[in-house]
């Protein structure tokens, strides 16, 4: 038994290390880059800001680490089914492996935060660790129990699980409001005996239920209830479009391919990611709104942060799933119905590009629907007190930021999808690894230069760190502009896009740059003229990525289709 579990543990760690490294790097390097570019030397945040930063860290780290653990377990639980071991030790091992992985990642990330950002009093004053970590362990055990229970779903279980999840979220939020939800929120610094016993009881119950359900699944006894099967069949008919497929109509090849690809690789992802992100935005906004303040403007600022966080997560996760939808499992080749479609490469890429645009816009609108539901809920709860001109001003602000978020959402999702549509695993990992390595190099070298060479040089009017920063900005600008121009030239030469498309994209880019520098860009600060100027040019270069998928998507699909 020990040899089997040791071998399975090695496989688990082999599947987990890459995602774990990526998650920890994102959580550590992003705030380090922020401090490097924007913050003053010393502590990055003021004391009053650290509470919100801690809450945001807990949300992001929980999502990332749970995703890493879930992905690692997905590749090992099928092997565990066939081990010559009793079901209880196997289920217990999977729970402990996930718990150990998440705990280690939390300790490593928090240790890096202590070395880079915080002082010696971080645990006792503004960054609690024990309480959230114990709650995270309980969440993992409950997640395992629910996961194995999903093999035998019934409406009763759905109601019980929903009440359990809502109750756990309410209990966790209540730890930050010991004097009631009307009082000011404070950090969960101390874990009382009753809180520890509550988490212990829930964890033991989740362990028992999870091991019992795993044994039923392994024995082949788990089955959905009849009512749930009928509800599932109805949902599948909506997701796959089978409910409307009975209509007979004559369609062109491109339209038929578009609908088939939409049902095969887009529709399910759009509904699942969009609805989950929208509900998450709605629930988190209502739970955390008291921590944002007491006025409508303060609530709107907090809501925008929540929407931005879940929008980025939805863009990345949906891009991964849609990007994988054109290839068979393992990215060995493009799916047969796509590769053999009787369409030219230009028509083929145009058909799939329309589905890409439709998917990205729909997911974004479903995510923003969570913000709309939040406003509607506030109007129903607060009543006429919110019906004044402040609501109109806040609505205008939310609309403006909504357009900005849509722009950023498109840049992230479309470029990630175009990368994954190449179908080349080494190329995908190479690009991601190069970006992470370059980011880490910039942060590491920049941190060293900002501390060791912060004084101005005698010959030049700025320091070595500022020279390094200007060099980084220049490299990013040239890389993005040069790569985009090269992609358009190659796509046009291979007749994947028309010459008129290239000129239209060029005109749109020029108009956008002129509008930005004429109405939105601020004059560079005299003391930091070149740094501000290159920073604005870098922002323009990043915005150029919104036009890059027009050329890279056809190139990626052609490369994938003809390998």
Coordinates of C-alpha atoms in Angstrom, one line a residue:
X1 CA 0.0 0.0 0.0
X2 CA 2.8 2.4 0.9
X3 CA 4.6 1.9 -2.5
X4 CA 1.3 2.6 -4.3
X5 CA 0.6 5.8 -2.4
X6 CA 4.2 7.0 -2.8
X7 CA 4.1 6.5 -6.6
X8 CA 0.7 8.3 -6.7
X9 CA 2.2 11.2 -4.6
X10 CA 5.0 11.6 -7.1
X11 CA 2.5 11.8 -9.9
X12 CA 0.5 14.3 -7.9
X13 CA 3.5 16.5 -7.3
X14 CA 4.6 16.2 -11.0
X15 CA 1.2 17.6 -12.1
X16 CA 1.1 20.3 -9.4
X17 CA 4.5 21.9 -9.5
X18 CA 4.1 24.0 -12.7
X19 CA 0.7 25.4 -11.6
X20 CA 2.0 26.0 -8.1
X21 CA 5.0 27.9 -9.4
X22 CA 2.8 30.0 -11.7
X23 CA 0.3 30.8 -8.9
X24 CA 3.0 31.8 -6.3
X25 CA 4.9 33.8 -8.9
X26 CA 1.8 35.7 -9.9
X27 CA 0.9 36.5 -6.3
X28 CA 4.4 37.6 -5.4
X29 CA 5.7 39.3 -8.6
X30 CA 2.7 41.4 -9.3
X31 CA 2.7 43.4 -6.0
X32 CA 6.5 43.5 -6.3
X33 CA 6.3 45.0 -9.7
X34 CA 3.7 47.5 -8.4
X35 CA 6.0 48.6 -5.6
X36 CA 8.9 48.8 -8.1
X37 CA 7.1 51.1 -10.5
X38 CA 4.5 53.1 -8.5
X39 CA 5.1 52.9 -4.7
X40 CA 7.5 54.7 -2.5
X41 CA 10.5 52.8 -0.9
X42 CA 9.6 51.0 2.3
X43 CA 6.2 49.6 3.1
X44 CA 4.1 49.4 0.0
X45 CA 0.7 50.0 1.6
X46 CA -0.5 52.3 4.4
X47 CA -1.8 50.6 7.6
X48 CA -5.4 51.4 6.8
X49 CA -5.1 49.9 3.3
X50 CA -3.7 46.5 4.4
X51 CA -7.1 45.1 5.5
X52 CA -8.5 45.4 2.0
X53 CA -5.3 44.0 0.5
X54 CA -5.4 41.0 2.9
X55 CA -9.0 40.3 1.9
X56 CA -8.1 40.5 -1.8
X57 CA -5.1 38.3 -1.3
X58 CA -7.3 35.7 0.5
X59 CA -9.8 35.6 -2.4
X60 CA -7.1 35.4 -5.2
X61 CA -4.9 32.9 -3.4
X62 CA -7.8 30.7 -2.5
X63 CA -9.0 30.5 -6.1
X64 CA -5.5 30.0 -7.6
X65 CA -4.4 27.4 -5.0
X66 CA -7.6 25.4 -5.1
X67 CA -7.4 25.4 -8.9
X68 CA -3.8 24.0 -8.7
X69 CA -4.9 21.3 -6.3
X70 CA -8.0 20.4 -8.3
X71 CA -5.9 20.1 -11.5
X72 CA -3.4 17.9 -9.9
X73 CA -6.1 15.6 -8.4
X74 CA -7.8 15.3 -11.7
X75 CA -4.9 13.5 -13.1
X76 CA -4.4 11.1 -10.2
X77 CA -7.9 10.1 -9.0
X78 CA -8.5 7.7 -11.9
X79 CA -5.2 5.9 -11.0
X80 CA -6.3 5.8 -7.4
X81 CA -9.5 4.0 -8.4
X82 CA -7.5 1.0 -9.4
X83 CA -5.1 0.8 -6.5
X84 CA -5.2 -2.4 -4.4
X85 CA -6.0 -0.4 -1.3
X86 CA -9.2 0.2 0.7
X87 CA -11.3 3.3 -0.3
X88 CA -11.0 5.1 3.0
X89 CA -7.1 5.4 2.9
X90 CA -7.2 6.5 -0.8
X91 CA -9.8 9.2 -0.2
X92 CA -8.0 10.4 2.9
X93 CA -4.7 10.5 1.0
X94 CA -6.3 12.7 -1.8
X95 CA -7.6 15.1 0.9
X96 CA -4.4 15.3 2.8
X97 CA -2.4 15.8 -0.5
X98 CA -4.5 18.7 -1.5
X99 CA -4.4 20.2 2.0
X100 CA -0.7 19.8 2.3
X101 CA -0.1 21.4 -1.1
X102 CA -2.3 24.5 -0.4
X103 CA -0.8 24.9 3.1
X104 CA 2.7 24.8 1.8
X105 CA 1.9 27.3 -1.0
X106 CA 0.2 29.6 1.5
X107 CA 3.2 29.5 3.8
X108 CA 5.7 30.1 1.0
X109 CA 3.7 33.0 -0.4
X110 CA 3.2 34.6 3.1
X111 CA 6.9 34.0 3.8
X112 CA 7.8 35.9 0.6
X113 CA 5.4 38.7 1.6
X114 CA 7.1 38.9 5.0
X115 CA 10.6 39.2 3.4
X116 CA 9.6 41.7 0.7
X117 CA 6.8 43.9 2.1
X118 CA 6.1 43.5 5.9
X119 CA 7.7 44.1 9.2
X120 CA 8.1 41.8 12.2
X121 CA 4.6 42.5 13.6
X122 CA 2.7 41.5 10.4
X123 CA 1.0 38.4 11.9
X124 CA -0.3 40.1 15.1
X125 CA -1.3 43.5 13.6
X126 CA -2.5 43.4 10.0
X127 CA -1.9 40.1 8.2
X128 CA -3.5 37.2 10.1
X129 CA -2.6 33.7 8.9
X130 CA -3.9 31.0 11.3
X131 CA -7.6 31.6 11.1
X132 CA -7.8 31.9 7.3
X133 CA -5.5 28.9 6.9
X134 CA -7.7 26.7 9.1
X135 CA -10.8 27.9 7.2
X136 CA -9.0 27.0 3.9
X137 CA -8.3 23.5 5.1
X138 CA -12.0 23.1 6.0
X139 CA -13.0 24.4 2.5
X140 CA -10.7 21.9 0.8
X141 CA -12.3 19.0 2.8
X142 CA -15.8 20.2 2.0
X143 CA -14.8 20.6 -1.6
X144 CA -13.7 17.0 -1.8
X145 CA -16.9 15.8 -0.2
X146 CA -19.0 17.8 -2.6
X147 CA -16.9 16.7 -5.6
X148 CA -17.4 13.0 -4.9
X149 CA -21.1 13.7 -4.1
X150 CA -21.5 15.2 -7.6
X151 CA -21.5 11.6 -8.9
X152 CA -24.8 11.1 -7.3
X153 CA -26.6 14.4 -7.4
X154 CA -30.2 15.0 -6.2
X155 CA -32.2 18.2 -5.7
X156 CA -32.0 17.7 -2.0
X157 CA -28.3 17.5 -2.0
X158 CA -28.0 20.6 -4.2
X159 CA -30.1 22.5 -1.6
X160 CA -28.0 21.2 1.3
X161 CA -24.7 21.9 -0.4
X162 CA -25.9 25.4 -1.3
X163 CA -26.9 26.1 2.3
X164 CA -23.6 24.7 3.5
X165 CA -21.5 26.9 1.2
X166 CA -23.5 30.0 2.0
X167 CA -23.3 29.3 5.7
X168 CA -19.6 28.8 5.6
X169 CA -19.1 32.1 3.7
X170 CA -21.4 33.9 6.2
X171 CA -19.5 32.4 9.1
X172 CA -16.1 33.4 7.6
X173 CA -17.2 36.9 6.9
X174 CA -18.7 37.2 10.5
X175 CA -15.2 36.5 11.9
X176 CA -14.3 40.0 10.6
X177 CA -17.3 41.6 12.2
X178 CA -17.2 40.4 15.9
X179 CA -19.4 43.4 17.0
X180 CA -22.0 42.9 14.2
X181 CA -22.1 43.7 10.5
X182 CA -23.0 47.4 11.2
X183 CA -19.7 47.9 13.0
X184 CA -16.3 48.4 11.4
X185 CA -14.6 45.3 10.0
X186 CA -11.3 44.2 11.7
X187 CA -8.9 41.4 11.0
X188 CA -9.4 37.9 12.3
X189 CA -6.3 37.9 14.5
X190 CA -7.2 35.3 17.1
X191 CA -8.9 31.9 16.8
X192 CA -11.1 31.1 19.7
X193 CA -11.7 27.6 21.0
X194 CA -15.3 27.6 19.8
X195 CA -14.1 28.7 16.3
X196 CA -11.5 25.9 16.2
X197 CA -14.1 23.3 17.3
X198 CA -16.6 24.5 14.7
X199 CA -14.0 24.1 11.9
X200 CA -12.9 20.7 13.3
X201 CA -16.5 19.4 13.4
X202 CA -17.2 20.5 9.9
X203 CA -13.9 19.1 8.7
X204 CA -14.5 15.7 10.3
X205 CA -18.0 15.6 8.9
X206 CA -16.7 16.5 5.4
X207 CA -14.0 13.8 5.7
X208 CA -16.6 11.2 6.6
X209 CA -19.0 12.1 3.9
X210 CA -16.2 12.4 1.3
X211 CA -14.7 9.0 2.1
X212 CA -18.2 7.4 2.1
X213 CA -19.1 8.9 -1.3
X214 CA -15.7 8.0 -2.8
X215 CA -16.3 4.4 -1.8
X216 CA -19.7 4.4 -3.5
X217 CA -18.2 5.9 -6.6
X218 CA -15.4 3.4 -6.7
X219 CA -17.9 0.5 -6.2
X220 CA -20.1 1.8 -9.1
X221 CA -23.1 2.5 -6.8
X222 CA -23.3 6.3 -7.3
X223 CA -26.2 7.4 -9.5
X224 CA -28.1 10.6 -10.1
X225 CA -31.7 10.9 -9.0
X226 CA -34.4 10.7 -11.7
X227 CA -35.4 14.3 -11.2
X228 CA -31.9 15.5 -11.6
X229 CA -31.3 13.5 -14.8
X230 CA -34.4 15.1 -16.4
X231 CA -33.2 18.5 -15.3
X232 CA -29.7 17.7 -16.7
X233 CA -31.1 16.6 -20.0
X234 CA -33.1 19.8 -20.3
X235 CA -29.9 21.9 -19.6
X236 CA -27.8 19.9 -22.0
X237 CA -30.4 20.5 -24.8
X238 CA -30.0 24.3 -24.1
X239 CA -26.3 24.2 -23.9
X240 CA -25.7 22.1 -27.0
X241 CA -28.5 23.7 -29.0
X242 CA -30.3 20.3 -29.4
X243 CA -33.6 21.9 -28.5
X244 CA -33.5 23.9 -31.7
X245 CA -31.6 21.5 -33.9
X246 CA -34.8 19.9 -35.2
X247 CA -35.6 22.8 -37.5
X248 CA -34.7 22.1 -41.1
X249 CA -33.1 24.9 -42.9
X250 CA -30.4 25.1 -45.6
X251 CA -27.2 26.6 -44.3
X252 CA -23.9 27.5 -45.9
X253 CA -20.7 25.6 -45.0
X254 CA -19.3 28.4 -43.0
X255 CA -22.5 28.9 -41.0
X256 CA -22.8 25.2 -40.3
X257 CA -19.1 25.1 -39.2
X258 CA -19.7 28.2 -37.0
X259 CA -22.7 26.6 -35.3
X260 CA -20.9 23.3 -34.8
X261 CA -17.8 24.9 -33.3
X262 CA -20.0 27.1 -31.1
X263 CA -21.9 24.1 -29.7
X264 CA -18.7 22.0 -29.4
X265 CA -16.2 24.4 -27.8
X266 CA -17.8 27.7 -26.9
X267 CA -21.4 27.6 -25.7
X268 CA -20.8 25.6 -22.5
X269 CA -17.7 27.6 -21.5
X270 CA -19.6 30.9 -22.2
X271 CA -22.6 29.9 -20.0
X272 CA -20.5 28.3 -17.2
X273 CA -17.8 30.9 -16.9
X274 CA -20.1 33.9 -17.5
X275 CA -22.7 32.8 -15.0
X276 CA -20.3 31.8 -12.3
X277 CA -18.3 35.1 -12.7
X278 CA -21.6 37.1 -12.6
X279 CA -22.9 35.3 -9.5
X280 CA -19.5 35.6 -7.8
X281 CA -19.4 39.4 -8.5
X282 CA -23.0 39.8 -7.2
X283 CA -22.4 37.7 -4.0
X284 CA -18.9 39.1 -3.2
X285 CA -20.1 42.7 -3.7
X286 CA -23.0 42.3 -1.3
X287 CA -20.8 40.5 1.3
X288 CA -18.0 43.0 1.3
X289 CA -19.8 46.3 0.6
X290 CA -19.8 47.3 4.3
X291 CA -16.0 47.2 4.2
X292 CA -15.9 49.7 1.3
X293 CA -17.7 52.5 3.2
X294 CA -21.1 53.9 3.7
X295 CA -21.7 56.0 0.6
X296 CA -22.7 55.1 -2.9
X297 CA -19.4 56.4 -4.3
X298 CA -17.4 54.3 -1.9
X299 CA -19.4 51.3 -2.8
X300 CA -19.0 51.9 -6.5
X301 CA -15.2 52.0 -6.0
X302 CA -15.2 48.7 -4.2
X303 CA -17.5 47.1 -6.8
X304 CA -15.2 48.1 -9.6
X305 CA -12.3 46.4 -7.9
X306 CA -14.3 43.2 -7.4
X307 CA -15.5 43.3 -11.1
X308 CA -11.9 43.8 -12.3
X309 CA -10.6 40.8 -10.3
X310 CA -13.3 38.4 -11.4
X311 CA -13.2 39.8 -14.9
X312 CA -9.5 38.9 -15.2
X313 CA -10.1 35.5 -13.8
X314 CA -13.1 34.8 -16.1
X315 CA -11.0 36.1 -19.1
X316 CA -8.1 33.8 -18.4
X317 CA -10.1 30.6 -17.5
X318 CA -12.5 31.0 -20.4
X319 CA -9.6 31.6 -22.8
X320 CA -7.9 28.4 -21.6
X321 CA -11.1 26.4 -22.3
X322 CA -12.0 28.0 -25.6
X323 CA -8.3 27.8 -26.7
X324 CA -8.3 24.0 -26.0
X325 CA -11.6 23.5 -27.9
X326 CA -10.0 23.3 -31.4
X327 CA -7.7 20.4 -30.5
X328 CA -8.2 16.8 -29.4
X329 CA -7.1 16.0 -25.8
X330 CA -3.3 16.4 -25.5
X331 CA -3.1 18.9 -28.4
X332 CA -1.9 16.1 -30.8
X333 CA -3.9 17.5 -33.7
X334 CA -6.9 19.7 -34.6
X335 CA -10.3 18.2 -34.3
X336 CA -11.3 16.4 -37.5
X337 CA -14.4 18.3 -38.2
X338 CA -12.4 21.6 -38.1
X339 CA -9.3 20.4 -40.0
X340 CA -11.3 18.8 -42.8
X341 CA -13.8 21.6 -43.3
X342 CA -14.2 22.5 -47.0
X343 CA -13.2 26.1 -46.5
X344 CA -10.1 28.1 -47.3
X345 CA -7.8 29.1 -44.5
X346 CA -9.1 32.7 -44.7
X347 CA -12.8 31.6 -44.5
X348 CA -12.0 29.1 -41.8
X349 CA -10.2 31.6 -39.6
X350 CA -12.9 34.2 -40.2
X351 CA -15.6 31.7 -39.1
X352 CA -13.8 30.8 -35.8
X353 CA -12.9 34.5 -35.2
X354 CA -16.6 35.4 -35.2
X355 CA -17.2 32.8 -32.5
X356 CA -14.2 34.2 -30.5
X357 CA -15.7 37.7 -30.5
X358 CA -19.1 36.4 -29.7
X359 CA -17.8 34.3 -26.8
X360 CA -15.6 37.1 -25.3
X361 CA -18.4 39.7 -25.4
X362 CA -21.0 37.4 -24.0
X363 CA -18.8 36.3 -21.1
X364 CA -18.0 39.9 -20.3
X365 CA -21.7 40.9 -20.4
X366 CA -22.6 38.0 -18.0
X367 CA -19.8 39.1 -15.7
X368 CA -21.1 42.7 -15.7
X369 CA -24.6 41.4 -15.1
X370 CA -23.4 40.6 -11.6
X371 CA -22.6 44.3 -11.1
X372 CA -26.0 45.2 -12.5
X373 CA -27.7 42.8 -10.1
X374 CA -25.8 44.4 -7.2
X375 CA -27.1 47.8 -8.1
X376 CA -30.7 46.4 -8.4
X377 CA -30.3 44.7 -5.1
X378 CA -29.2 48.0 -3.5
X379 CA -32.2 49.8 -4.9
X380 CA -34.5 47.1 -3.6
X381 CA -32.9 47.2 -0.1
X382 CA -32.2 50.9 0.3
X383 CA -35.2 52.1 -1.6
X384 CA -35.7 55.7 -2.6
X385 CA -32.7 56.9 -0.6
X386 CA -30.4 56.1 -3.6
X387 CA -32.7 57.7 -6.2
X388 CA -30.8 61.0 -6.6
X389 CA -28.2 62.6 -8.9
X390 CA -25.4 60.6 -7.2
X391 CA -26.9 57.5 -8.7
X392 CA -26.7 59.1 -12.2
X393 CA -23.1 60.1 -11.6
X394 CA -22.1 56.7 -10.3
X395 CA -23.9 55.1 -13.2
X396 CA -21.9 57.2 -15.7
X397 CA -18.7 56.3 -13.9
X398 CA -19.6 52.6 -14.0
X399 CA -20.4 52.8 -17.7
X400 CA -17.1 54.4 -18.5
X401 CA -15.2 51.8 -16.5
X402 CA -17.3 49.1 -18.2
X403 CA -16.0 50.2 -21.6
X404 CA -12.4 50.2 -20.2
X405 CA -12.9 46.7 -18.7
X406 CA -14.3 45.4 -22.0
X407 CA -11.2 46.6 -23.8
X408 CA -8.9 45.0 -21.2
X409 CA -11.1 41.8 -21.2
X410 CA -10.7 41.5 -25.0
X411 CA -7.0 42.0 -24.9
X412 CA -6.5 39.2 -22.3
X413 CA -8.9 36.7 -23.6
X414 CA -8.3 37.1 -27.4
X415 CA -4.5 37.0 -27.1
X416 CA -4.5 33.9 -24.8
X417 CA -7.0 32.1 -27.1
X418 CA -4.8 32.9 -30.2
X419 CA -1.8 31.4 -28.4
X420 CA -3.7 28.2 -27.5
X421 CA -5.2 27.9 -31.0
X422 CA -1.7 27.2 -32.3
X423 CA -2.0 23.7 -30.7
X424 CA 1.7 23.6 -30.2
X425 CA 2.4 22.6 -26.5
X426 CA 6.1 23.6 -26.6
X427 CA 5.3 26.9 -28.2
X428 CA 2.6 27.7 -25.7
X429 CA 4.7 26.8 -22.7
X430 CA 7.7 28.6 -24.3
X431 CA 5.8 31.9 -24.7
X432 CA 4.3 31.7 -21.2
X433 CA 7.7 30.7 -19.7
X434 CA 9.5 33.6 -21.5
X435 CA 6.9 36.1 -20.3
X436 CA 7.3 34.9 -16.7
X437 CA 11.1 34.7 -16.9
X438 CA 11.3 38.2 -18.3
X439 CA 8.9 39.5 -15.7
X440 CA 10.9 37.9 -12.9
X441 CA 14.1 39.3 -14.3
X442 CA 12.7 42.8 -14.6
X443 CA 11.4 42.7 -11.0
X444 CA 14.6 41.2 -9.6
X445 CA 17.0 43.5 -11.4
X446 CA 14.8 46.5 -10.9
X447 CA 14.5 45.9 -7.1
X448 CA 18.2 45.6 -6.8
X449 CA 18.9 48.8 -8.8
X450 CA 16.2 50.8 -7.0
X451 CA 17.9 50.1 -3.7
X452 CA 21.6 50.2 -4.7
X453 CA 21.6 52.8 -7.5
X454 CA 18.8 55.3 -6.7
X455 CA 21.0 58.4 -7.0
X456 CA 21.3 60.4 -10.1
X457 CA 24.4 60.0 -12.3
X458 CA 26.8 62.9 -12.8
X459 CA 26.7 62.7 -16.6
X460 CA 22.9 62.1 -17.0
X461 CA 20.0 63.7 -15.3
X462 CA 18.5 60.4 -14.0
X463 CA 19.7 57.3 -12.0
X464 CA 20.8 53.9 -13.1
X465 CA 17.4 52.5 -12.0
X466 CA 15.6 55.1 -14.2
X467 CA 17.8 54.1 -17.1
X468 CA 16.9 50.5 -16.6
X469 CA 13.2 51.4 -16.4
X470 CA 13.5 53.3 -19.7
X471 CA 15.2 50.4 -21.3
X472 CA 12.5 48.0 -20.2
X473 CA 9.8 50.3 -21.5
X474 CA 11.6 50.6 -24.8
X475 CA 12.0 46.8 -25.2
X476 CA 8.3 46.2 -24.4
X477 CA 7.2 48.9 -26.9
X478 CA 9.5 47.6 -29.7
X479 CA 8.5 44.0 -29.0
X480 CA 4.8 44.6 -29.1
X481 CA 4.8 47.0 -32.1
X482 CA 7.3 44.9 -34.0
X483 CA 5.5 41.6 -33.3
X484 CA 2.2 43.0 -34.3
X485 CA 3.5 44.5 -37.5
X486 CA 5.3 41.3 -38.4
X487 CA 2.1 39.3 -37.7
X488 CA 0.1 41.5 -40.0
X489 CA 2.7 41.3 -42.8
X490 CA 2.9 37.5 -42.6
X491 CA -0.9 37.1 -42.5
X492 CA -1.4 39.4 -45.4
X493 CA 1.4 37.7 -47.5
X494 CA -0.2 34.3 -46.8
X495 CA -3.6 35.8 -47.9
X496 CA -5.2 35.1 -44.5
X497 CA -6.4 38.7 -44.2
X498 CA -7.0 41.3 -46.9
X499 CA -4.9 44.3 -47.5
X500 CA -7.9 46.4 -46.7
X501 CA -8.0 44.8 -43.3
X502 CA -4.4 45.8 -42.7
X503 CA -5.1 49.4 -43.7
X504 CA -8.3 49.5 -41.6
X505 CA -6.4 48.3 -38.5
X506 CA -3.6 50.8 -39.1
X507 CA -6.1 53.7 -39.4
X508 CA -8.0 52.6 -36.3
X509 CA -4.6 52.4 -34.4
X510 CA -3.6 55.9 -35.5
X511 CA -7.0 57.4 -34.6
X512 CA -6.8 55.7 -31.2
X513 CA -3.3 57.0 -30.5
X514 CA -4.3 60.6 -31.6
X515 CA -7.4 60.5 -29.4
X516 CA -5.4 59.2 -26.4
X517 CA -2.7 61.9 -26.6
X518 CA -5.2 64.6 -27.4
X519 CA -7.8 64.0 -24.7
X520 CA -6.6 61.5 -22.1
X521 CA -2.8 61.6 -21.8
X522 CA -1.4 64.0 -19.2
X523 CA 1.8 66.1 -20.0
X524 CA 4.9 64.3 -18.6
X525 CA 6.1 65.6 -15.2
X526 CA 9.2 67.8 -15.6
X527 CA 11.1 65.9 -13.0
X528 CA 10.3 62.5 -14.6
X529 CA 9.8 63.5 -18.2
X530 CA 11.3 60.5 -20.0
X531 CA 9.9 58.0 -17.5
X532 CA 6.4 59.4 -17.9
X533 CA 6.7 59.6 -21.7
X534 CA 7.9 56.1 -22.1
X535 CA 5.3 54.9 -19.6
X536 CA 2.5 56.4 -21.8
X537 CA 4.1 54.9 -24.9
X538 CA 4.1 51.5 -23.1
X539 CA 0.4 51.9 -22.3
X540 CA -0.2 52.6 -26.0
X541 CA 1.7 49.5 -27.0
X542 CA -0.3 47.4 -24.6
X543 CA -3.5 48.8 -26.1
X544 CA -2.1 47.8 -29.5
X545 CA -2.6 44.2 -28.4
X546 CA -6.3 44.7 -28.9
X547 CA -5.6 44.6 -32.7
X548 CA -3.1 41.9 -32.6
X549 CA -5.5 38.9 -32.6
X550 CA -6.9 40.0 -36.0
X551 CA -3.6 38.8 -37.5
X552 CA -2.4 36.2 -35.0
X553 CA -5.7 34.2 -34.9
X554 CA -5.6 33.3 -38.6
X555 CA -1.9 32.5 -38.4
X556 CA -2.4 30.3 -35.3
X557 CA -5.3 28.4 -36.9
X558 CA -3.4 27.9 -40.2
X559 CA -0.3 26.6 -38.3
X560 CA -2.5 24.2 -36.3
X561 CA -4.5 23.0 -39.3
X562 CA -1.6 22.1 -41.6
X563 CA 0.8 20.5 -39.2

